[in-house]
Amino acid sequence: MKIAILGYGVVGSGAYEVLASHGYPVKRVLDIRPHDELGDVLTANYDDILKDKEIGVVAEAIGGLEPAHTFVVKALKAGKHVVSSNKHLICTYYEELHRLAIENGVTLRFTSAVGGGIPWLYNLKRSVRCDEVTKIMGIMNGTTNFILDAMITDSREFDDVLKEAQALGYAEANPSADVDGLDTARKTAISSSIAFNTIINEEDVSIFSMRTIQKCDIEYIVGRLGKTVRYLGFGINNGDSASVFVEPAILSYKAPESNVCKNFNMITLFGNSVGRLSFFGQGAGKYPTGNALAQDVIDIVSGSCELSFSPCELKVDNGSHKRQYYIRTKAHLEGEFIESAEKIGANNHIITKPMSVKQIHTLSKAILVSDSSSFFAGFEE
Amino acid sequence: MKIAILGYGVVGSGAYEVLASHGYPVKRVLDIRPHDELGDVLTANYDDILKDKEIGVVAEAIGGLEPAHTFVVKALKAGKHVVSSNKHLICTYYEELHRLAIENGVTLRFTSAVGGGIPWLYNLKRSVRCDEVTKIMGIMNGTTNFILDAMITDSREFDDVLKEAQALGYAEANPSADVDGLDTARKTAISSSIAFNTIINEEDVSIFSMRTIQKCDIEYIVGRLGKTVRYLGFGINNGDSASVFVEPAILSYKAPESNVCKNFNMITLFGNSVGRLSFFGQGAGKYPTGNALAQDVIDIVSGSCELSFSPCELKVDNGSHKRQYYIRTKAHLEGEFIESAEKIGANNHIITKPMSVKQIHTLSKAILVSDSSSFFAGFEE
């Protein structure tokens, strides 16, 4: 089965590179712009894909509603599997596209539409096969998380950080879809629809914009309340109804979401049997999102993720990886490897220079002979 | 295709309940102890499973090497798919079991052998199809994380917390496999074997026990170094060799692992295209691990996770879910809904009593009329 990719923008080109570099047969890429590196693979005529019997799966990375909707509907009606990274399309035509896929006996996948490189929707769909998901929540928008993280870490004002995010390409010239919550609302609606096996539209989602947050709010939340704040989408199954909303959320510093920094995402499901299950990673970007789009394609062309086994020879050599170590021991140590040493009571607290896993493990055996209570820990950057 | 479960202990009974309650056909459970609730499903004779042509998948949850190894080998040779939650078995017979599965054209799955309810190995295997995983690392043992978290949070000594963990059933009477690192080493070897498409044995893993950690180490790491500590397994691909080790690791407070509390696990891969991808959840327990075992079984009996679509009616009603809110506004607010209010400069910082999403969103519209810069955030517990 061969693959076509619709759109050669950020995500489409990322998916193309991921698939092609791993030997998956991308026969066509649809784009109206010239891309010499694609040679004959490039076409501006959708019929070259639609009428090609070899092409069994169409990966849509155009974005927006049209022409993506028309192309996807034609592909499904032509009996081609469809993969999409387009949250606007999936959220708007959720029911129509699923019904068309069923009617035509093909698969519809859109893992990359929510959470970028994080296989969130795929794992959520896998979970609901044998679990009752009662709640989903998550940091689903990297732009707003980057802004909040910078405001909290460097005590800066919203507008100041937004300008930086725009300069870095993390935020659009018009940031409304991110900071006013529509992007998170669509992702929350799609996630809630799968989690609760229902159909939730973006209009159903109550949204608080995070645009009005100020330094004084951070000071109050952090300084007075001893908590922190992130921008979250929520879907909660109340049994007879669902609550679906997007809000700045005040969190304990011990909450996993509190350590989601920069433009990372974290999305969580709560299942009756699995408990809390969270997925953390890059919520956007050419290669992460391209990777997620490619993964859905590969599930279809190679029938999910079944067994292959052709192991390579890879010698374990713990002499090659170096890091600094902390040593606490009553033993008296001397040598080049010591960066700093401090004696507190009977104990020497030592920080080593970078040394290999093999070196420290060999050294530790000698140290443990003179003080079997000695403790060793490596510094993980 | 029907299912057999070997062993009706904690994990086996959890998997049975998850599968049976969702309509998956468990025809036989093998256990030598009586379990009246299982009726005719229970057998103490493995031949009842091995010779049953209807049974296509065998889920092994006995643990240990024998008789698990004999049973699994017989199942594979009889052309039955095998799912196992047994890290000792998988780590010890990694190559033999994979080769037998290939030779007999069946699937071998063992997601639940690492990370309990976390679909880590499944997603890792899925990732390596189209990405180069350069490093894996993780908190893979809930007992040691529970101990470290309690030592840090409540500044207690190791022995004291260990006793509590044993009383709570988080730690064995003989805790060596957990605190001396063998459990994490086996999980790290299995994860590294998949990540780097090679075969790494438990003997290849360099281990530091975490048994010798003392309150004075925590005081030094937290107080002097301003960092925290977790017990991690590492697999690093150096290109021509791999570093594989288990150590207490000193981490920044901003590291995602630093907020892994109690007995939770977090396991991470670093891929060239996907970047950092982390999985967080319950690393052990009857229902989480039973759920993960069941998920592998369902992938086999229903051919992975393909499209089904029969959505239910579930009305969105944001009037039903209540929580407290933070409001910052110049508007003067009065009413029953206010729990506390504080004026700082021109701003009122208000904490509300619990109110529904619908109530606060309605109220916010009125407040934004008098002060469009007002900010709203919900308290997430």
Short mmCIF file of N, CA and C in Angstrom, two decimals, chain B residues 120-246:
data_model
loop_
_atom_site.label_atom_id
_atom_site.label_comp_id
_atom_site.label_asym_id
_atom_site.label_seq_id
_atom_site.Cartn_x
_atom_site.Cartn_y
_atom_site.Cartn_z
N TRP B 120 4.12 1.86 28.21
CA TRP B 120 5.46 2.32 27.86
C TRP B 120 6.08 1.47 26.76
N LEU B 121 6.22 0.16 27.00
CA LEU B 121 6.93 -0.67 26.03
C LEU B 121 6.19 -0.69 24.69
N TYR B 122 4.85 -0.69 24.74
CA TYR B 122 4.08 -0.69 23.50
C TYR B 122 4.37 0.57 22.69
N ASN B 123 4.37 1.72 23.37
CA ASN B 123 4.65 2.97 22.67
C ASN B 123 6.11 3.10 22.27
N LEU B 124 7.01 2.53 23.06
CA LEU B 124 8.42 2.53 22.69
C LEU B 124 8.62 1.73 21.40
N LYS B 125 7.99 0.55 21.34
CA LYS B 125 8.09 -0.29 20.14
C LYS B 125 7.50 0.43 18.94
N ARG B 126 6.40 1.17 19.20
CA ARG B 126 5.76 1.92 18.13
C ARG B 126 6.68 3.05 17.65
N SER B 127 7.38 3.68 18.60
CA SER B 127 8.27 4.79 18.25
C SER B 127 9.43 4.34 17.36
N VAL B 128 10.04 3.20 17.69
CA VAL B 128 11.25 2.81 16.98
C VAL B 128 10.99 2.42 15.52
N ARG B 129 9.73 2.29 15.16
CA ARG B 129 9.41 1.99 13.75
C ARG B 129 9.87 3.10 12.82
N CYS B 130 9.87 4.34 13.32
CA CYS B 130 10.19 5.46 12.42
C CYS B 130 10.97 6.56 13.15
N ASP B 131 11.74 6.18 14.16
CA ASP B 131 12.52 7.17 14.87
C ASP B 131 13.77 6.49 15.44
N GLU B 132 14.81 7.28 15.67
CA GLU B 132 16.02 6.76 16.31
C GLU B 132 15.95 7.16 17.78
N VAL B 133 15.74 6.18 18.65
CA VAL B 133 15.72 6.46 20.08
C VAL B 133 17.15 6.43 20.59
N THR B 134 17.60 7.56 21.12
CA THR B 134 19.00 7.68 21.54
C THR B 134 19.17 7.42 23.04
N LYS B 135 18.08 7.56 23.80
CA LYS B 135 18.18 7.42 25.26
C LYS B 135 16.82 7.07 25.83
N ILE B 136 16.82 6.19 26.82
CA ILE B 136 15.61 5.97 27.63
C ILE B 136 16.01 6.15 29.09
N MET B 137 15.08 6.65 29.88
CA MET B 137 15.36 6.74 31.32
C MET B 137 14.03 6.77 32.06
N GLY B 138 14.03 6.33 33.30
CA GLY B 138 12.78 6.41 34.01
C GLY B 138 12.80 5.95 35.44
N ILE B 139 11.78 6.43 36.14
CA ILE B 139 11.42 5.93 37.46
C ILE B 139 10.52 4.73 37.20
N MET B 140 11.07 3.52 37.37
CA MET B 140 10.37 2.30 36.98
C MET B 140 9.98 1.45 38.18
N ASN B 141 10.23 1.95 39.37
CA ASN B 141 9.96 1.18 40.57
C ASN B 141 9.24 2.05 41.60
N GLY B 142 7.98 1.71 41.86
CA GLY B 142 7.15 2.55 42.74
C GLY B 142 7.59 2.51 44.19
N THR B 143 8.12 1.37 44.62
CA THR B 143 8.54 1.22 46.03
C THR B 143 9.64 2.22 46.37
N THR B 144 10.67 2.26 45.53
CA THR B 144 11.79 3.15 45.82
C THR B 144 11.37 4.62 45.66
N ASN B 145 10.46 4.90 44.73
CA ASN B 145 10.02 6.29 44.60
C ASN B 145 9.19 6.72 45.80
N PHE B 146 8.36 5.80 46.30
CA PHE B 146 7.58 6.08 47.51
C PHE B 146 8.51 6.42 48.67
N ILE B 147 9.58 5.64 48.80
CA ILE B 147 10.53 5.84 49.90
C ILE B 147 11.24 7.19 49.76
N LEU B 148 11.78 7.47 48.57
CA LEU B 148 12.49 8.74 48.37
C LEU B 148 11.55 9.94 48.55
N ASP B 149 10.33 9.84 48.00
CA ASP B 149 9.38 10.95 48.09
C ASP B 149 9.05 11.25 49.56
N ALA B 150 8.85 10.19 50.34
CA ALA B 150 8.53 10.39 51.76
C ALA B 150 9.74 10.93 52.53
N MET B 151 10.93 10.42 52.20
CA MET B 151 12.14 10.92 52.87
C MET B 151 12.33 12.41 52.61
N ILE B 152 12.07 12.84 51.37
CA ILE B 152 12.26 14.24 50.99
C ILE B 152 11.14 15.11 51.57
N THR B 153 9.90 14.66 51.40
CA THR B 153 8.75 15.49 51.80
C THR B 153 8.66 15.64 53.32
N ASP B 154 8.90 14.54 54.04
CA ASP B 154 8.71 14.56 55.50
C ASP B 154 10.04 14.46 56.25
N SER B 155 11.15 14.60 55.54
CA SER B 155 12.51 14.45 56.11
C SER B 155 12.57 13.31 57.13
N ARG B 156 12.33 12.11 56.64
CA ARG B 156 12.38 10.91 57.47
C ARG B 156 13.57 10.06 57.04
N GLU B 157 13.90 9.07 57.87
CA GLU B 157 15.00 8.16 57.56
C GLU B 157 14.51 6.96 56.73
N PHE B 158 15.41 6.37 55.98
CA PHE B 158 15.11 5.26 55.07
C PHE B 158 14.36 4.12 55.78
N ASP B 159 14.95 3.62 56.89
CA ASP B 159 14.37 2.44 57.55
C ASP B 159 12.94 2.69 58.00
N ASP B 160 12.71 3.91 58.50
CA ASP B 160 11.39 4.31 58.98
C ASP B 160 10.36 4.26 57.84
N VAL B 161 10.72 4.82 56.68
CA VAL B 161 9.78 4.85 55.54
C VAL B 161 9.61 3.45 54.96
N LEU B 162 10.71 2.70 54.93
CA LEU B 162 10.62 1.32 54.41
C LEU B 162 9.60 0.52 55.20
N LYS B 163 9.64 0.66 56.53
CA LYS B 163 8.67 -0.07 57.37
C LYS B 163 7.24 0.32 56.98
N GLU B 164 7.02 1.62 56.75
CA GLU B 164 5.67 2.07 56.37
C GLU B 164 5.28 1.46 55.02
N ALA B 165 6.23 1.48 54.07
CA ALA B 165 5.95 0.93 52.73
C ALA B 165 5.60 -0.55 52.83
N GLN B 166 6.29 -1.26 53.72
CA GLN B 166 5.99 -2.68 53.91
C GLN B 166 4.60 -2.86 54.51
N ALA B 167 4.26 -2.00 55.48
CA ALA B 167 2.94 -2.08 56.12
C ALA B 167 1.83 -1.81 55.09
N LEU B 168 2.11 -0.87 54.14
CA LEU B 168 1.12 -0.51 53.12
C LEU B 168 1.08 -1.52 51.97
N GLY B 169 2.00 -2.50 51.99
CA GLY B 169 2.04 -3.47 50.90
C GLY B 169 2.77 -2.96 49.67
N TYR B 170 3.42 -1.79 49.77
CA TYR B 170 4.21 -1.26 48.64
C TYR B 170 5.57 -1.94 48.54
N ALA B 171 6.04 -2.49 49.67
CA ALA B 171 7.36 -3.13 49.68
C ALA B 171 7.24 -4.55 50.23
N GLU B 172 8.07 -5.44 49.69
CA GLU B 172 8.10 -6.83 50.15
C GLU B 172 8.76 -6.92 51.53
N ALA B 173 8.51 -8.05 52.21
CA ALA B 173 9.21 -8.33 53.48
C ALA B 173 10.72 -8.26 53.23
N ASN B 174 11.16 -8.87 52.12
CA ASN B 174 12.56 -8.70 51.70
C ASN B 174 12.58 -7.70 50.54
N PRO B 175 12.96 -6.45 50.81
CA PRO B 175 12.83 -5.39 49.80
C PRO B 175 13.99 -5.33 48.82
N SER B 176 14.89 -6.31 48.86
CA SER B 176 16.14 -6.19 48.11
C SER B 176 15.92 -5.94 46.62
N ALA B 177 15.01 -6.70 45.99
CA ALA B 177 14.81 -6.55 44.54
C ALA B 177 14.46 -5.11 44.18
N ASP B 178 13.74 -4.41 45.05
CA ASP B 178 13.39 -3.01 44.80
C ASP B 178 14.54 -2.08 45.16
N VAL B 179 14.97 -2.09 46.44
CA VAL B 179 15.91 -1.05 46.90
C VAL B 179 17.34 -1.29 46.43
N ASP B 180 17.68 -2.54 46.11
CA ASP B 180 19.03 -2.81 45.59
C ASP B 180 19.08 -2.77 44.06
N GLY B 181 17.91 -2.54 43.41
CA GLY B 181 17.91 -2.18 42.00
C GLY B 181 17.67 -3.26 40.97
N LEU B 182 17.55 -4.53 41.40
CA LEU B 182 17.38 -5.60 40.40
C LEU B 182 16.10 -5.43 39.59
N ASP B 183 15.02 -5.03 40.26
CA ASP B 183 13.75 -4.82 39.56
C ASP B 183 13.90 -3.75 38.48
N THR B 184 14.49 -2.62 38.84
CA THR B 184 14.70 -1.54 37.87
C THR B 184 15.68 -1.97 36.79
N ALA B 185 16.70 -2.77 37.17
CA ALA B 185 17.70 -3.22 36.18
C ALA B 185 17.06 -4.08 35.11
N ARG B 186 16.18 -5.00 35.50
CA ARG B 186 15.50 -5.85 34.51
C ARG B 186 14.62 -5.01 33.59
N LYS B 187 13.90 -4.05 34.17
CA LYS B 187 13.03 -3.19 33.35
C LYS B 187 13.85 -2.32 32.41
N THR B 188 15.02 -1.88 32.88
CA THR B 188 15.91 -1.06 32.05
C THR B 188 16.51 -1.90 30.93
N ALA B 189 16.87 -3.15 31.22
CA ALA B 189 17.43 -4.03 30.19
C ALA B 189 16.39 -4.31 29.09
N ILE B 190 15.15 -4.61 29.49
CA ILE B 190 14.10 -4.88 28.51
C ILE B 190 13.82 -3.63 27.68
N SER B 191 13.73 -2.47 28.34
CA SER B 191 13.44 -1.22 27.62
C SER B 191 14.57 -0.87 26.66
N SER B 192 15.82 -1.06 27.10
CA SER B 192 16.97 -0.73 26.25
C SER B 192 17.05 -1.69 25.06
N SER B 193 16.70 -2.94 25.28
CA SER B 193 16.72 -3.91 24.18
C SER B 193 15.77 -3.48 23.07
N ILE B 194 14.57 -3.02 23.44
CA ILE B 194 13.60 -2.57 22.43
C ILE B 194 14.06 -1.24 21.83
N ALA B 195 14.48 -0.31 22.68
CA ALA B 195 14.84 1.04 22.21
C ALA B 195 15.96 0.99 21.19
N PHE B 196 16.95 0.11 21.42
CA PHE B 196 18.15 0.09 20.58
C PHE B 196 18.17 -1.14 19.67
N ASN B 197 17.05 -1.88 19.61
CA ASN B 197 16.93 -3.08 18.79
C ASN B 197 18.13 -4.00 18.97
N THR B 198 18.37 -4.39 20.20
CA THR B 198 19.47 -5.28 20.53
C THR B 198 19.03 -6.19 21.66
N ILE B 199 19.95 -6.90 22.25
CA ILE B 199 19.62 -7.76 23.37
C ILE B 199 20.54 -7.43 24.53
N ILE B 200 19.97 -6.86 25.59
CA ILE B 200 20.74 -6.46 26.78
C ILE B 200 20.24 -7.29 27.95
N ASN B 201 21.17 -7.93 28.64
CA ASN B 201 20.81 -8.81 29.76
C ASN B 201 20.92 -8.08 31.08
N GLU B 202 20.28 -8.61 32.11
CA GLU B 202 20.31 -7.92 33.41
C GLU B 202 21.73 -7.84 33.95
N GLU B 203 22.59 -8.81 33.56
CA GLU B 203 23.98 -8.77 34.05
C GLU B 203 24.75 -7.60 33.45
N ASP B 204 24.26 -7.06 32.32
CA ASP B 204 24.95 -5.94 31.67
C ASP B 204 24.73 -4.61 32.40
N VAL B 205 23.78 -4.57 33.32
CA VAL B 205 23.37 -3.31 33.92
C VAL B 205 24.18 -3.01 35.18
N SER B 206 24.88 -1.87 35.21
CA SER B 206 25.57 -1.41 36.42
C SER B 206 24.55 -0.83 37.39
N ILE B 207 24.61 -1.24 38.64
CA ILE B 207 23.58 -0.84 39.62
C ILE B 207 24.20 -0.21 40.86
N PHE B 208 23.69 0.95 41.26
CA PHE B 208 23.89 1.45 42.62
C PHE B 208 22.63 1.16 43.41
N SER B 209 22.76 0.49 44.53
CA SER B 209 21.63 0.34 45.46
C SER B 209 21.23 1.72 45.97
N MET B 210 19.94 1.90 46.34
CA MET B 210 19.56 3.16 47.00
C MET B 210 19.35 2.94 48.49
N ARG B 211 19.72 1.76 48.97
CA ARG B 211 19.50 1.35 50.35
C ARG B 211 20.29 2.20 51.36
N THR B 212 21.44 2.75 50.90
CA THR B 212 22.29 3.48 51.87
C THR B 212 21.94 4.97 51.96
N ILE B 213 20.92 5.42 51.26
CA ILE B 213 20.59 6.86 51.35
C ILE B 213 20.13 7.19 52.77
N GLN B 214 20.59 8.33 53.27
CA GLN B 214 20.25 8.78 54.63
C GLN B 214 19.67 10.19 54.57
N LYS B 215 19.00 10.56 55.67
CA LYS B 215 18.44 11.90 55.81
C LYS B 215 19.50 12.96 55.51
N CYS B 216 20.77 12.70 55.90
CA CYS B 216 21.81 13.72 55.70
C CYS B 216 22.11 13.89 54.20
N ASP B 217 21.87 12.84 53.40
CA ASP B 217 22.05 12.99 51.94
C ASP B 217 20.96 13.89 51.37
N ILE B 218 19.74 13.66 51.82
CA ILE B 218 18.62 14.51 51.36
C ILE B 218 18.90 15.96 51.76
N GLU B 219 19.33 16.15 53.03
CA GLU B 219 19.60 17.51 53.50
C GLU B 219 20.67 18.17 52.64
N TYR B 220 21.68 17.40 52.24
CA TYR B 220 22.76 17.97 51.43
C TYR B 220 22.28 18.25 50.01
N ILE B 221 21.59 17.28 49.41
CA ILE B 221 21.15 17.42 48.02
C ILE B 221 20.11 18.53 47.90
N VAL B 222 19.17 18.59 48.83
CA VAL B 222 18.12 19.60 48.79
C VAL B 222 18.64 20.93 49.32
N GLY B 223 19.24 20.88 50.52
CA GLY B 223 19.63 22.12 51.20
C GLY B 223 20.85 22.78 50.58
N ARG B 224 21.90 22.00 50.31
CA ARG B 224 23.14 22.61 49.80
C ARG B 224 23.15 22.73 48.29
N LEU B 225 22.63 21.69 47.61
CA LEU B 225 22.72 21.69 46.14
C LEU B 225 21.46 22.26 45.48
N GLY B 226 20.37 22.40 46.26
CA GLY B 226 19.13 22.95 45.70
C GLY B 226 18.53 22.05 44.64
N LYS B 227 18.76 20.74 44.80
CA LYS B 227 18.24 19.78 43.83
C LYS B 227 17.47 18.69 44.57
N THR B 228 16.96 17.71 43.82
CA THR B 228 16.26 16.60 44.46
C THR B 228 16.78 15.28 43.88
N VAL B 229 16.29 14.15 44.39
CA VAL B 229 16.85 12.86 43.99
C VAL B 229 15.74 11.85 43.72
N ARG B 230 15.91 11.06 42.67
CA ARG B 230 15.01 9.96 42.32
C ARG B 230 15.86 8.76 41.93
N TYR B 231 15.25 7.55 41.91
CA TYR B 231 15.98 6.32 41.57
C TYR B 231 15.63 5.94 40.14
N LEU B 232 16.61 6.04 39.23
CA LEU B 232 16.33 5.92 37.80
C LEU B 232 17.12 4.81 37.13
N GLY B 233 16.50 4.22 36.12
CA GLY B 233 17.21 3.35 35.18
C GLY B 233 17.51 4.14 33.92
N PHE B 234 18.70 3.92 33.34
CA PHE B 234 19.14 4.63 32.15
C PHE B 234 19.61 3.67 31.06
N GLY B 235 19.23 3.93 29.83
CA GLY B 235 19.82 3.28 28.67
C GLY B 235 20.19 4.37 27.67
N ILE B 236 21.47 4.44 27.32
CA ILE B 236 21.96 5.49 26.42
C ILE B 236 22.69 4.84 25.26
N ASN B 237 22.28 5.18 24.03
CA ASN B 237 22.93 4.63 22.85
C ASN B 237 24.06 5.56 22.43
N ASN B 238 25.31 5.08 22.60
CA ASN B 238 26.47 5.91 22.24
C ASN B 238 26.87 5.71 20.79
N GLY B 239 26.04 4.99 20.03
CA GLY B 239 26.37 4.75 18.63
C GLY B 239 27.03 3.41 18.45
N ASP B 240 28.27 3.30 18.93
CA ASP B 240 28.97 2.01 18.80
C ASP B 240 28.79 1.15 20.04
N SER B 241 28.23 1.73 21.09
CA SER B 241 27.99 0.95 22.31
C SER B 241 26.83 1.59 23.07
N ALA B 242 26.39 0.90 24.12
CA ALA B 242 25.31 1.44 24.95
C ALA B 242 25.77 1.53 26.39
N SER B 243 25.33 2.56 27.11
CA SER B 243 25.50 2.64 28.56
C SER B 243 24.16 2.29 29.20
N VAL B 244 24.19 1.32 30.11
CA VAL B 244 22.96 0.88 30.76
C VAL B 244 23.22 0.76 32.25
N PHE B 245 22.52 1.57 33.06
CA PHE B 245 22.82 1.59 34.49
C PHE B 245 21.61 2.05 35.30
N VAL B 246 21.65 1.73 36.59
CA VAL B 246 20.60 2.09 37.53
C VAL B 246 21.25 2.82 38.69
#
